[in-house]
Each structure stands twice: as structure tokens, then as C-alpha cells.
Amino acid sequence: MKRSKREAKIERFFASERKRLVRRKIKGRGIRDKAVLRAMKAVPRERFVPENLREFAYDDAPLPIGEGQTISQPYIVALMIQAAALTARSRVLEVGAGSGYCVAIMARIAEKVFAVERNETLAAELGPRLAGLGCQNVEIFAGDGSAGWPEEAPFDAIIVSAVAPHIADPLLQQLAPGGRLVIPVSRDDGEQRLLRVTRHGEERFEEEDLGGVKFVPLIGEEAFAPST
Ligand code: SAM
């Protein structure tokens, strides 16, 4: 069989696995936002994981992406994006872009996605990978995003994809009126909770607890200190 035919067959296989994952584990677990479901059916997760882990791309689980980091579990990505309540006019920031999977999904829904990744190796891979998938509405910054991206604020939504020790004030201040911050925060007992904070006024914020999660740590100025 010629390579191109073989590749096409593999692509069809992944597409059917992707549909199954979305039906069973995303819609099946209560995600109702149609734009999120559509985008998750379209973004090829196998392109965001290392070659030797492609066969596991449609397990509803995090996977290693090198540099001691992970691509997030699809259900959690869907839950976070749904909680961010994106529209076609949203400007959204992701802190901790990792493989770029969550960025690629948001780029299909929102007007513009700003992505910050602290790890230089992962950050350098983001541009080519996302461009290869046709994402043209993404800006990438390699560095510490724990205090957001003030030059590009305000944002209609901010998603933090690593666990923070607290909700940093600069992130709250970079929310547009009505904006949503979706962030995992670790409690004193070590449990991590996924929180959504909505900005209702200049200094008026509403906090909701969306459940227990498990993320790698957010490292930086407004986050945990790097381990030596
Ligand atoms: N959402 C990502 C995806 O779809 O692949 C997964 C993100 S991974 C769970 C968390 C990422 O946060 C890691 O790549 C890590 O390097 C990054 N990170 C940790 N602290 C950071 C910081 N202060 N600023 C930006 N990125 C950070």
C-alpha cells in the first residue's frame, strides 16, 4: 500500500475514534456547548501527542508531551472551554498552552486566542504545529504567564491550564466586564478545585466551584516557585 493511502486510512481511523470520544466521553458526560462539541470533533488530538503515543490520542486521559508536561484530558479541556463561555467575538488567553490542543479548539470558536507557555521547547513547537492545522488567529508568547498578558488585555475569558496556589489579582484585572477566569487552584489539603470567577463589576467577582481536578503546577511570579 502506498504511504499516502496508508496515511489516509490512519486519518479515517483517528476521525472515527475522535467522534466516538466526543459522543461517549464529552457529550456523554454532560458537555452541551455545541461550538465546543463541534470543535472537539474537528481538532486532531493525535497531532498534539508524541508519535509513539498516537494510538492513545483518543483515550480520555492526559498524556505526556515531553519536558515533564502533559496534554490535558479531553473532558477537562471541554469542561474548561464550556465554562469560559466563548463566542465568535471572544478574545481569550490560555496560560499554560502546552501542546496547543486547547488553543486549537478555542481558535475554532473564538475570534482571537492568546497563548502563553513557559517551557521554551514546548513554546517553540506551538507556532509550526498550529500553523500546520490552519490556525491563523493565535498569538504565542514564550514565558511566564502567571500574571497574564497585560499588553493584550482585556480578555473575555482566561483559561489557566496548570494549578495555581491562589487566584492572582493581575489575572482578575485583565478580565473584561463580564469576563470569565477558569483556573485550577490547590487548597491547603492538597486537593485541586477547578474554579470559575466571573467579573461582574470593577471589583465585583463571583466564584463558582466546578469540581475536583488534577493538574501540573503553574510555575512563576504569581504562582509556585520553580523546584531547584
Ligand atoms: N492545555 C495544554 C494542552 O492542551 O496541551 C496542557 C497544559 S499542561 C497541563 C500545563 C502547561 O503549563 C505546561 O506546558 C507548563 O509548561 C505550563 N506552565 C506552567 N507554568 C506556567 C506559567 N507560569 N506560564 C505559562 N505556562 C506555564
Short mmCIF file of C-alpha atoms and ligand atoms in Angstrom, two decimals:
data_model
loop_
_atom_site.label_atom_id
_atom_site.label_comp_id
_atom_site.label_asym_id
_atom_site.label_seq_id
_atom_site.Cartn_x
_atom_site.Cartn_y
_atom_site.Cartn_z
CA MET A 1 0.00 0.00 0.00
CA LYS A 2 1.31 3.46 -0.89
CA ARG A 3 2.15 5.72 2.05
CA SER A 4 -0.48 8.32 1.13
CA LYS A 5 -3.22 5.67 1.09
CA ARG A 6 -1.99 4.31 4.38
CA GLU A 7 -1.95 7.81 5.90
CA ALA A 8 -5.50 8.43 4.63
CA LYS A 9 -6.62 5.19 6.25
CA ILE A 10 -4.97 6.17 9.55
CA GLU A 11 -6.64 9.58 9.38
CA ARG A 12 -10.05 7.98 8.86
CA PHE A 13 -9.42 5.71 11.81
CA PHE A 14 -8.49 8.64 14.05
CA ALA A 15 -11.53 10.62 12.86
CA SER A 16 -13.87 7.81 13.87
CA GLU A 17 -12.09 7.42 17.25
CA ARG A 18 -12.46 11.18 17.76
CA LYS A 19 -16.20 11.07 17.04
CA ARG A 20 -16.58 8.21 19.50
CA LEU A 21 -14.66 10.06 22.21
CA VAL A 22 -16.80 13.18 21.78
CA ARG A 23 -20.05 11.18 21.82
CA ARG A 24 -19.19 8.97 24.78
CA LYS A 25 -16.87 10.98 27.00
CA ILE A 26 -17.58 14.61 26.20
CA LYS A 27 -21.28 14.81 25.29
CA GLY A 28 -21.92 11.66 27.30
CA ARG A 29 -20.54 13.34 30.42
CA GLY A 30 -22.71 16.42 30.09
CA ILE A 31 -20.89 18.92 27.85
CA ARG A 32 -23.69 20.69 25.96
CA ASP A 33 -21.99 23.70 24.29
CA LYS A 34 -22.45 22.94 20.59
CA ALA A 35 -19.46 25.02 19.49
CA VAL A 36 -17.22 23.07 21.89
CA LEU A 37 -18.55 19.72 20.66
CA ARG A 38 -18.09 20.76 17.03
CA ALA A 39 -14.55 21.99 17.59
CA MET A 40 -13.58 18.84 19.50
CA LYS A 41 -14.88 16.71 16.64
CA ALA A 42 -12.65 18.68 14.25
CA VAL A 43 -9.30 19.01 16.05
CA PRO A 44 -6.98 16.00 15.52
CA ARG A 45 -5.59 15.30 19.01
CA GLU A 46 -3.16 12.77 17.54
CA ARG A 47 -1.23 15.74 16.08
CA PHE A 48 -0.56 17.10 19.60
CA VAL A 49 0.96 13.99 21.17
CA PRO A 50 4.32 12.33 20.55
CA GLU A 51 4.36 9.88 17.61
CA ASN A 52 4.74 6.84 19.89
CA LEU A 53 1.61 7.77 21.87
CA ARG A 54 -0.68 8.49 18.90
CA GLU A 55 -2.60 5.25 19.44
CA PHE A 56 -3.71 6.61 22.84
CA ALA A 57 -4.74 10.03 21.49
CA TYR A 58 -8.45 9.27 21.92
CA ASP A 59 -8.28 7.86 25.43
CA ASP A 60 -9.98 10.36 27.71
CA ALA A 61 -6.77 10.85 29.66
CA PRO A 62 -3.82 13.22 29.94
CA LEU A 63 -0.68 12.06 28.10
CA PRO A 64 3.00 13.04 28.39
CA ILE A 65 4.19 15.59 25.81
CA GLY A 66 7.85 15.77 26.93
CA GLU A 67 9.61 18.28 29.19
CA GLY A 68 7.77 16.67 32.15
CA GLN A 69 4.47 18.16 30.95
CA THR A 70 1.15 16.74 29.78
CA ILE A 71 -1.63 17.36 27.29
CA SER A 72 -4.82 17.71 29.33
CA GLN A 73 -7.63 15.15 29.45
CA PRO A 74 -10.16 15.91 26.65
CA TYR A 75 -13.16 16.02 29.01
CA ILE A 76 -11.42 18.58 31.23
CA VAL A 77 -10.44 20.69 28.19
CA ALA A 78 -14.11 20.64 27.10
CA LEU A 79 -15.32 21.48 30.60
CA MET A 80 -12.93 24.44 30.87
CA ILE A 81 -13.79 25.84 27.43
CA GLN A 82 -17.52 25.44 28.07
CA ALA A 83 -17.09 27.26 31.40
CA ALA A 84 -15.24 30.05 29.59
CA ALA A 85 -18.45 30.59 27.54
CA LEU A 86 -16.67 31.64 24.34
CA THR A 87 -18.42 33.27 21.40
CA ALA A 88 -17.21 34.06 17.88
CA ARG A 89 -16.24 37.53 19.14
CA SER A 90 -14.23 36.43 22.20
CA ARG A 91 -10.62 37.31 22.88
CA VAL A 92 -9.28 34.53 25.07
CA LEU A 93 -6.00 33.91 26.89
CA GLU A 94 -4.64 30.48 27.76
CA VAL A 95 -1.86 30.34 30.33
CA GLY A 96 0.00 27.03 30.02
CA ALA A 97 -0.59 26.23 26.34
CA GLY A 98 1.49 23.01 26.48
CA SER A 99 0.88 21.08 23.26
CA GLY A 100 -1.54 23.71 21.90
CA TYR A 101 -4.53 21.30 21.83
CA CYS A 102 -6.80 23.53 23.93
CA VAL A 103 -5.61 26.56 21.92
CA ALA A 104 -6.55 24.85 18.63
CA ILE A 105 -10.05 24.06 19.91
CA MET A 106 -10.58 27.61 21.16
CA ALA A 107 -9.22 29.04 17.90
CA ARG A 108 -12.14 27.37 16.07
CA ILE A 109 -14.66 29.07 18.38
CA ALA A 110 -13.24 32.47 19.36
CA GLU A 111 -12.06 35.49 17.40
CA LYS A 112 -8.54 35.51 18.79
CA VAL A 113 -6.55 33.25 21.12
CA PHE A 114 -3.50 34.42 23.08
CA ALA A 115 -1.35 31.53 24.27
CA VAL A 116 1.43 31.68 26.86
CA GLU A 117 3.78 28.76 27.51
CA ARG A 118 6.65 28.91 30.00
CA ASN A 119 8.62 25.95 28.65
CA GLU A 120 10.73 27.20 25.74
CA THR A 121 10.90 23.86 23.91
CA LEU A 122 7.11 23.39 24.01
CA ALA A 123 6.52 27.05 23.15
CA ALA A 124 8.77 26.80 20.08
CA GLU A 125 6.74 23.83 18.79
CA LEU A 126 3.41 25.66 19.13
CA GLY A 127 3.68 28.03 16.17
CA PRO A 128 4.51 25.44 13.48
CA ARG A 129 2.02 22.89 14.86
CA LEU A 130 -0.88 25.35 14.97
CA ALA A 131 0.00 26.87 11.60
CA GLY A 132 0.10 23.34 10.15
CA LEU A 133 -3.51 22.95 11.25
CA GLY A 134 -4.53 26.25 9.73
CA CYS A 135 -4.95 28.23 12.97
CA GLN A 136 -4.33 31.82 11.98
CA ASN A 137 -5.97 33.66 14.87
CA VAL A 138 -3.41 32.74 17.56
CA GLU A 139 -0.64 34.81 19.18
CA ILE A 140 2.01 32.96 21.16
CA PHE A 141 4.26 34.20 23.93
CA ALA A 142 7.06 32.10 25.42
CA GLY A 143 7.43 32.95 29.10
CA ASP A 144 5.73 33.21 32.47
CA GLY A 145 2.00 33.84 32.10
CA SER A 146 1.09 33.58 35.78
CA ALA A 147 0.40 37.34 35.77
CA GLY A 148 -1.42 37.14 32.43
CA TRP A 149 -0.52 39.13 29.33
CA PRO A 150 -1.24 42.75 30.34
CA GLU A 151 -0.31 44.25 26.95
CA GLU A 152 -3.09 42.26 25.25
CA ALA A 153 -5.75 42.67 27.98
CA PRO A 154 -8.69 42.87 28.43
CA PHE A 155 -9.82 39.32 27.73
CA ASP A 156 -13.36 37.96 27.58
CA ALA A 157 -12.02 34.75 29.05
CA ILE A 158 -8.82 33.45 30.62
CA ILE A 159 -8.10 29.74 30.98
CA VAL A 160 -5.23 28.64 33.19
CA SER A 161 -4.18 25.09 32.36
CA ALA A 162 -1.89 24.46 35.35
CA VAL A 163 -2.74 24.53 39.05
CA ALA A 164 -2.15 27.81 40.89
CA PRO A 165 -1.61 28.35 44.60
CA HIS A 166 -4.12 31.23 44.56
CA ILE A 167 -6.15 33.40 42.18
CA ALA A 168 -3.69 36.10 41.13
CA ASP A 169 -5.08 39.63 41.12
CA PRO A 170 -3.44 40.57 37.75
CA LEU A 171 -5.50 37.82 36.06
CA LEU A 172 -8.73 39.21 37.55
CA GLN A 173 -7.79 42.73 36.49
CA GLN A 174 -7.24 41.56 32.89
CA LEU A 175 -10.84 40.34 32.58
CA ALA A 176 -13.21 42.46 30.51
CA PRO A 177 -16.54 43.32 32.19
CA GLY A 178 -18.50 40.04 32.35
CA GLY A 179 -15.25 38.13 31.65
CA ARG A 180 -14.61 34.61 32.97
CA LEU A 181 -11.43 33.22 34.54
CA VAL A 182 -11.29 29.39 34.63
CA ILE A 183 -8.48 28.21 36.86
CA PRO A 184 -7.50 25.18 38.94
CA VAL A 185 -6.43 26.20 42.44
CA SER A 186 -4.83 23.97 45.04
CA ARG A 187 -6.26 24.03 48.56
CA ASP A 188 -4.28 23.72 51.79
CA ASP A 189 -5.10 19.98 52.00
CA GLY A 190 -3.52 19.49 48.52
CA GLU A 191 -6.86 18.94 46.73
CA GLN A 192 -7.24 20.87 43.48
CA ARG A 193 -10.53 22.57 42.61
CA LEU A 194 -11.49 23.98 39.23
CA LEU A 195 -12.90 27.48 39.78
CA ARG A 196 -14.69 29.92 37.53
CA VAL A 197 -14.52 33.58 38.52
CA THR A 198 -16.82 35.99 36.67
CA ARG A 199 -16.20 39.72 36.72
CA HIS A 200 -19.49 41.50 37.38
CA GLY A 201 -18.08 44.94 38.17
CA GLU A 202 -14.84 46.86 38.66
CA GLU A 203 -14.15 44.99 41.91
CA ARG A 204 -17.12 42.61 41.99
CA PHE A 205 -16.32 38.96 41.26
CA GLU A 206 -18.40 35.79 41.59
CA GLU A 207 -16.62 32.50 42.28
CA GLU A 208 -18.03 29.05 41.40
CA ASP A 209 -16.53 25.64 42.15
CA LEU A 210 -16.69 23.33 39.11
CA GLY A 211 -15.24 20.26 40.83
CA GLY A 212 -12.04 18.39 41.62
CA VAL A 213 -9.21 18.22 39.06
CA LYS A 214 -5.54 17.21 38.77
CA PHE A 215 -3.07 19.49 37.00
CA VAL A 216 0.69 20.04 36.87
CA PRO A 217 1.81 23.17 38.79
CA LEU A 218 1.78 26.70 37.45
CA ILE A 219 5.32 28.00 38.00
CA GLY A 220 6.13 31.69 38.11
CA GLU A 221 5.95 35.10 39.68
CA GLU A 222 2.26 34.79 40.67
CA ALA A 223 2.42 31.02 41.15
CA PHE A 224 4.57 28.29 42.66
CA ALA A 225 8.34 28.73 42.84
CA PRO A 226 10.37 26.50 40.50
CA SER A 227 11.80 23.42 42.21
CA THR A 228 15.61 23.64 42.30
N1 SAM B 1 -3.70 22.84 27.81
C1 SAM B 1 -2.47 22.19 27.45
C2 SAM B 1 -2.69 21.28 26.28
O1 SAM B 1 -3.80 21.25 25.75
O2 SAM B 1 -1.72 20.62 25.89
C3 SAM B 1 -1.88 21.42 28.60
C4 SAM B 1 -1.16 22.26 29.54
S1 SAM B 1 -0.11 21.41 30.65
C5 SAM B 1 -1.23 20.58 31.66
C6 SAM B 1 0.41 22.81 31.61
C7 SAM B 1 1.41 23.70 30.94
O3 SAM B 1 1.57 24.87 31.72
C8 SAM B 1 2.78 23.10 30.81
O4 SAM B 1 3.15 23.03 29.45
C9 SAM B 1 3.70 24.05 31.58
O5 SAM B 1 4.98 24.23 31.00
C10 SAM B 1 2.89 25.33 31.53
N2 SAM B 1 3.17 26.34 32.55
C11 SAM B 1 3.47 26.16 33.86
N3 SAM B 1 3.65 27.35 34.47
C12 SAM B 1 3.46 28.31 33.52
C13 SAM B 1 3.50 29.72 33.52
N4 SAM B 1 3.77 30.43 34.62
N5 SAM B 1 3.25 30.39 32.38
C14 SAM B 1 2.97 29.70 31.23
N6 SAM B 1 2.94 28.36 31.16
C15 SAM B 1 3.15 27.67 32.30
#
